[in-house]
Short mmCIF file of C-alpha atoms in Angstrom, two decimals:
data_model
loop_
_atom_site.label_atom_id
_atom_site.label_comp_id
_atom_site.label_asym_id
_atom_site.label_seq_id
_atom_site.Cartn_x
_atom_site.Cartn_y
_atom_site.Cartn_z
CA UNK A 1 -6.94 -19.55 -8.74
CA UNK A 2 -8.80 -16.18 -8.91
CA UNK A 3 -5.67 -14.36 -7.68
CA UNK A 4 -5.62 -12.22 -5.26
CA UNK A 5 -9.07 -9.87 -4.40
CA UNK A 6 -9.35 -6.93 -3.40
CA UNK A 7 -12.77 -5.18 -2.44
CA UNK A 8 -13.72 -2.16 -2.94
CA UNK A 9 -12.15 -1.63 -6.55
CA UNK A 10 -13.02 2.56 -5.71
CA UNK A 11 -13.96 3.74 -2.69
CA UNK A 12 -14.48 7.99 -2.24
CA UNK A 13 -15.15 9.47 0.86
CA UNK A 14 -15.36 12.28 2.86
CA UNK A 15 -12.82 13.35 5.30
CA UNK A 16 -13.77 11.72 9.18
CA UNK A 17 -15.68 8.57 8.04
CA UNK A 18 -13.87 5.24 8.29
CA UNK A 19 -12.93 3.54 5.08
CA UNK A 20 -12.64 -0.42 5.26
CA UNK A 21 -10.40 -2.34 2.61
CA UNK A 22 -10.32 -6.21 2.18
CA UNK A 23 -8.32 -8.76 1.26
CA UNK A 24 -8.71 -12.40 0.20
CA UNK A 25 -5.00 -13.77 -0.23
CA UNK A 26 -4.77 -16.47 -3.16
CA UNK A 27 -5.13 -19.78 -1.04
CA UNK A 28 -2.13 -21.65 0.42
CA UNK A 29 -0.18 -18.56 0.68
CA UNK A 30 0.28 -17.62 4.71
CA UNK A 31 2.38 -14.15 3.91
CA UNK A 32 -0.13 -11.26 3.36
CA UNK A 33 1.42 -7.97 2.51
CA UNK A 34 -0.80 -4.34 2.66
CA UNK A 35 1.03 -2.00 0.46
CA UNK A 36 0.14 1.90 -0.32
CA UNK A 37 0.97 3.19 -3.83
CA UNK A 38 1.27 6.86 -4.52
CA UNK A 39 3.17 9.64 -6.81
CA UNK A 40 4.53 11.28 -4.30
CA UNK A 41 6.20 8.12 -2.06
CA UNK A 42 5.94 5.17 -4.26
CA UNK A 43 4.71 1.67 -3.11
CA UNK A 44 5.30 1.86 0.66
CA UNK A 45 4.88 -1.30 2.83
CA UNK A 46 2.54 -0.76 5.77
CA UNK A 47 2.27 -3.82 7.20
CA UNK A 48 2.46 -7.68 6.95
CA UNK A 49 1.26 -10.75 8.17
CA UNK A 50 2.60 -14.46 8.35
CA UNK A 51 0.33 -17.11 9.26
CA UNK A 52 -2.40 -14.58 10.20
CA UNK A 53 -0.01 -13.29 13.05
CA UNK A 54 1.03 -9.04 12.07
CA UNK A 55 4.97 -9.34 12.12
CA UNK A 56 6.30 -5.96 11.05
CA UNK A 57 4.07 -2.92 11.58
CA UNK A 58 6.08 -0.45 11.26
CA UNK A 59 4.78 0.97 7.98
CA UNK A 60 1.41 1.89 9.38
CA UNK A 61 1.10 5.66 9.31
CA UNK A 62 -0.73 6.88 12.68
CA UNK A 63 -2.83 5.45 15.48
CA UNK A 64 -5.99 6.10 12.51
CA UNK A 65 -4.66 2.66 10.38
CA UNK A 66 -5.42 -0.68 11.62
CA UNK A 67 -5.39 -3.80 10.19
CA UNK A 68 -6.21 -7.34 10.90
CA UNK A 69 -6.13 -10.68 9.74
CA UNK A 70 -8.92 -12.58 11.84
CA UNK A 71 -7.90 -16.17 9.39
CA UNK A 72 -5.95 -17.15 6.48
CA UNK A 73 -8.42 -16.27 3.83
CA UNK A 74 -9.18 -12.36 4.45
CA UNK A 75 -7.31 -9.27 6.13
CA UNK A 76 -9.00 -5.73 6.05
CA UNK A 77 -7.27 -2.65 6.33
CA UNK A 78 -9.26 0.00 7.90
CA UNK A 79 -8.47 3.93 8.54
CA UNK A 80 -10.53 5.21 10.93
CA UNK A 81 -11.04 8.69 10.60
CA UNK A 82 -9.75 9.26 7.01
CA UNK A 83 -7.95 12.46 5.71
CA UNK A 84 -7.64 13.69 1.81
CA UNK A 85 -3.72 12.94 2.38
CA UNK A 86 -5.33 9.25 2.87
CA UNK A 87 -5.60 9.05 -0.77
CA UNK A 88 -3.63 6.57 -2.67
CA UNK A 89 -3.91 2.83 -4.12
CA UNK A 90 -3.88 0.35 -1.39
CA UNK A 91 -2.70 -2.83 -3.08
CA UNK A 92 -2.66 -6.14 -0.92
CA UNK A 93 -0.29 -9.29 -2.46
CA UNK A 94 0.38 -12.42 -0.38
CA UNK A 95 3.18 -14.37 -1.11
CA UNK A 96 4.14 -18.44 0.01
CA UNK A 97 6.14 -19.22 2.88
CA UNK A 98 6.91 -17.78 6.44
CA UNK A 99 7.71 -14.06 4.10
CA UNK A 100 10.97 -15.84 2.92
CA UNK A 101 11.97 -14.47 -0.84
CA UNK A 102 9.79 -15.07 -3.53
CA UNK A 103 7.00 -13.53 -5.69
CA UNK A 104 4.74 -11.15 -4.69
CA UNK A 105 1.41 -11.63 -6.03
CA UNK A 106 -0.70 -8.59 -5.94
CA UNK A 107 -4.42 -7.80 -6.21
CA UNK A 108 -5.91 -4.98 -8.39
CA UNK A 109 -5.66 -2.60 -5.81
CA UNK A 110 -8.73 -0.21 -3.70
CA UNK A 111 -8.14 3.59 -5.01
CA UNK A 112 -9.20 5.11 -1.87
CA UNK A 113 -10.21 8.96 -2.52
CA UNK A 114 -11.01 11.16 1.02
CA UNK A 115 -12.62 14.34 0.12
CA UNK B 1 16.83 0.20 7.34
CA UNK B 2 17.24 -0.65 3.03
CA UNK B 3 17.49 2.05 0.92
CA UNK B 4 16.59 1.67 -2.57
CA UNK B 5 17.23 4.41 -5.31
CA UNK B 6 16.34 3.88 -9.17
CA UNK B 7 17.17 5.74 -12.27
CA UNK B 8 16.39 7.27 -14.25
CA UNK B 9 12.62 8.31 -13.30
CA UNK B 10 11.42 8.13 -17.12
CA UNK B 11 13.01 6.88 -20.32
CA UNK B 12 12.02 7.03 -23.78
CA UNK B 13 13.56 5.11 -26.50
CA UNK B 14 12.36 3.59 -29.78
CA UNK B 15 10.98 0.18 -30.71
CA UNK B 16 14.06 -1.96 -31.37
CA UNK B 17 16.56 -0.12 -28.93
CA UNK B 18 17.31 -1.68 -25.75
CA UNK B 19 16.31 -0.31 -22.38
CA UNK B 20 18.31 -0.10 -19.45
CA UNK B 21 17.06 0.69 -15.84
CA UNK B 22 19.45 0.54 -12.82
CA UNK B 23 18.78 0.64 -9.09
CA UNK B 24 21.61 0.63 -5.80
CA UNK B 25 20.91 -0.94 -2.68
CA UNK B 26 22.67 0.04 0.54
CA UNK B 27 21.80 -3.34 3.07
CA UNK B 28 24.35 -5.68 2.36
CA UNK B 29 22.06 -8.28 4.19
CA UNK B 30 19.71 -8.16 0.98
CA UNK B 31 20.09 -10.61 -1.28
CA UNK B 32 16.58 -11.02 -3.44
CA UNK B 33 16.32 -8.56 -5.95
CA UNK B 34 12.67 -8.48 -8.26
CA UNK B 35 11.56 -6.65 -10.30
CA UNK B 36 8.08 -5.85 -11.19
CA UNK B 37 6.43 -4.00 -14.19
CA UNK B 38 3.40 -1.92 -13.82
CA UNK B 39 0.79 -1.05 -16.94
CA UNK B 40 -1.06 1.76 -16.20
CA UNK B 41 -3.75 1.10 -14.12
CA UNK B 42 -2.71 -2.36 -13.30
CA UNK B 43 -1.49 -4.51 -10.35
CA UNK B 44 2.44 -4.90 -10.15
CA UNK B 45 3.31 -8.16 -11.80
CA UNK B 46 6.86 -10.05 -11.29
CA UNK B 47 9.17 -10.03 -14.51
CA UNK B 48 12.10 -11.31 -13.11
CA UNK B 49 14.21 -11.95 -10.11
CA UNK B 50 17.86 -12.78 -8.76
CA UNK B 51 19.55 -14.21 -5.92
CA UNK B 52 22.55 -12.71 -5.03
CA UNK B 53 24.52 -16.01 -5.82
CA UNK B 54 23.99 -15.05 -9.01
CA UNK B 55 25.19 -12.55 -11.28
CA UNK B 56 22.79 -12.54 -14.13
CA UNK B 57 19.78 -13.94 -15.12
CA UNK B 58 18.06 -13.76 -18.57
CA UNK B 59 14.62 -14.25 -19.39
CA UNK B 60 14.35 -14.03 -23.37
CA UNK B 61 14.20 -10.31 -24.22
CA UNK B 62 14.43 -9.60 -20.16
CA UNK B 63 18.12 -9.63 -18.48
CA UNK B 64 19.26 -9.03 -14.66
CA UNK B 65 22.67 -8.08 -13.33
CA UNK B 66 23.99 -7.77 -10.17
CA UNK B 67 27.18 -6.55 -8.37
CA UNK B 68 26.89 -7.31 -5.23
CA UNK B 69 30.32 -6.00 -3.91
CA UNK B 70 29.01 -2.37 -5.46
CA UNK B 71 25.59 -2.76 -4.69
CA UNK B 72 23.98 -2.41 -8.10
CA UNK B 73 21.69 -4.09 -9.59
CA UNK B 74 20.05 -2.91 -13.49
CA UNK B 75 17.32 -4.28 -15.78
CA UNK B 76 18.10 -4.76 -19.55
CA UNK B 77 15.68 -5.12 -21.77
CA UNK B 78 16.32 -5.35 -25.22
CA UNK B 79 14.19 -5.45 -28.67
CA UNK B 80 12.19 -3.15 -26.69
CA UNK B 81 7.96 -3.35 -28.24
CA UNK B 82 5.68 -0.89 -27.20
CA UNK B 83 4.01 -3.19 -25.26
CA UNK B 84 6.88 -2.99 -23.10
CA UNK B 85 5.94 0.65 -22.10
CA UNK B 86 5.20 0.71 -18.75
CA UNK B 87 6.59 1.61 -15.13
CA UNK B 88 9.39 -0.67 -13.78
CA UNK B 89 9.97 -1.65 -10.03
CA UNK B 90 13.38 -2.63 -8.47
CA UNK B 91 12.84 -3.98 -4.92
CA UNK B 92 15.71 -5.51 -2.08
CA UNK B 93 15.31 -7.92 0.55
CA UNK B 94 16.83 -9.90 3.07
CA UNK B 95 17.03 -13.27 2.72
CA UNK B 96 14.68 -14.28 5.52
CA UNK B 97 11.79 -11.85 4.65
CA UNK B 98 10.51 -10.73 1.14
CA UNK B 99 7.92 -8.94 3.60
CA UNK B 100 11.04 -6.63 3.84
CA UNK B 101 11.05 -5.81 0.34
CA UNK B 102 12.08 -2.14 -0.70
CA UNK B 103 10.96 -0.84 -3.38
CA UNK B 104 12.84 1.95 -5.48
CA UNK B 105 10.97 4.85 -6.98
CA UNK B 106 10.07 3.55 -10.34
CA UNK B 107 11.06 3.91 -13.91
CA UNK B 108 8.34 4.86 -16.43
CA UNK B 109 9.44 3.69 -19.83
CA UNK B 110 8.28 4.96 -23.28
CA UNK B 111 8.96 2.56 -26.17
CA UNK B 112 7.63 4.95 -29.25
CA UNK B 113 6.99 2.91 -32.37
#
C-alpha cells in the first residue's frame, strides 16, 4: 500500500482565496483523522471521520474550515477564506476500526502558507 | 477534556547515553498511550505503544512505562544513535476512540556523536 496521500505537498496563497487539501486514506481503514501541526500549538486534531460519517468536530477552528468525506477513499479539507494565521502543516492519517485504539498512520502532510 | 503535558521541550545527550522523555495525563478514562517520532520534515510515525493493562513495554533499544494510578507515562530510550535525533510525541486516549488522541507538546532530542 502507497500509504496514506496527501495532495498538495505545498500550497502558498494569498490571504481571502480558498485553499483545498485532500486526502486518500490507505484502503480498508474507515477512521480518517485531519490534524494541524504547528510551533506554536503542536499537532491539534480538527476533525475526524468513521465510516465516512464526521464524528467529533470540535477541533475545527471557525465557520471558514470545512471538511468532508463524500466516500471511503478521499476527504478534503477546505478553508474558505484563508488567513496568514492559517499557516501550518495539515497532516491527514486514517487509522482501522470504528476510531478504537491503534496506530495512526499519517500522510506527508500539505504545508499550507497564506500570505 | 485530556490534557497532555511533556518534558522536557529539548534534550541533548551523547551517542551511547540513554534518553528519557516523560509525559502526565489527567483523563483517567485514557488508557492507549503512543508514541510517535518525527524526523524533520517528515510524517509522524508510531514507535511504540501501551495499554494501560500494562506497565511496560520494550521494543529493543525503545522502552514504555506507565503508572497509571499517578498518571505518568515516559519513553526510554537507550544506546541512543544519532539517528535517533528527532522530535518525540506522547499522545492519550480513551479506550473507545484513538480519534481522541492528545497529543503532548513534543520533545526534540539531540543525540551528538
Amino acid at each position: 500500500d502507497a500509504g496514506v496521500i496527501q495532495s498538495p505537498r505545498h500550497e502558498v496563497t494569498e490571504m481571502g482565496q480558498e485553499v483545498t487539501l485532500r486526502c486518500k486514506p490507505i484502503s480498508g481503514h474507515n477512521s480518517l483523522f485531519w490534524y494541524r501541526q504547528t510551533m506554536m500549538r503542536g499537532l491539534e486534531l480538527l476533525i475526524y471521520f468513521n465510516n465516512n460519517v464526521p464524528i467529533d468536530d470540535s477541533g475545527m477552528p471557525e465557520d471558514r474550515f470545512s471538511a468532508k468525506m463524500p466516500n471511503a477513499s478521499f476527504s478534503t479539507l477546505k478553508i474558505q477564506p484563508s488567513e496568514p494565521r492559517d499557516s501550518a502543516v495539515y497532516f491527514c492519517a486514517s487509522s482501522k476500526g470504528q476510531g478504537n485504539t491503534g496506530e495512526l498512520f499519517f500522510g506527508e502532510g500539505s504545508r499550507l502558507t497564506v500570505l | 477534556g485530556e490534557n497532555v503535558e511533556q518534558h522536557p521541550s529539548t534534550l541533548s545527550v551523547q551517542e551511547g547515553d540513554s534518553a528519557v522523555i516523560k509525559c502526565t495525563y489527567s483523563d483517567s478514562a485514557s488508557n492507549y498511550f503512543p508514541w510517535y517520532k518525527q524526523e524533520l520534515g517528515k510524517r509522524p510515525q508510531l514507535i511504540i505503544d501501551i495499554r494501560s493493562n500494562v506497565g511496560e513495554k520494550k521494543d529493543q533499544r525503545i522502552a514504555v512505562t506507565l503508572n497509571k494510578t499517578a498518571k505518568h507515562f515516559s519513553l526510554h530510550i537507550t544506546e541512543t544513535q544519532p539517528e535517533d535525533s528527532a522530535v518525540y510525541f506522547c499522545a492519550a486516549s480513551p479506550n473507545t476512540n484513538a480519534g481522541k488522541s492528545t497529543f503532548g507538546d513534543g520533545t526534540t532530542l539531540t543525540v551528538k556523536p
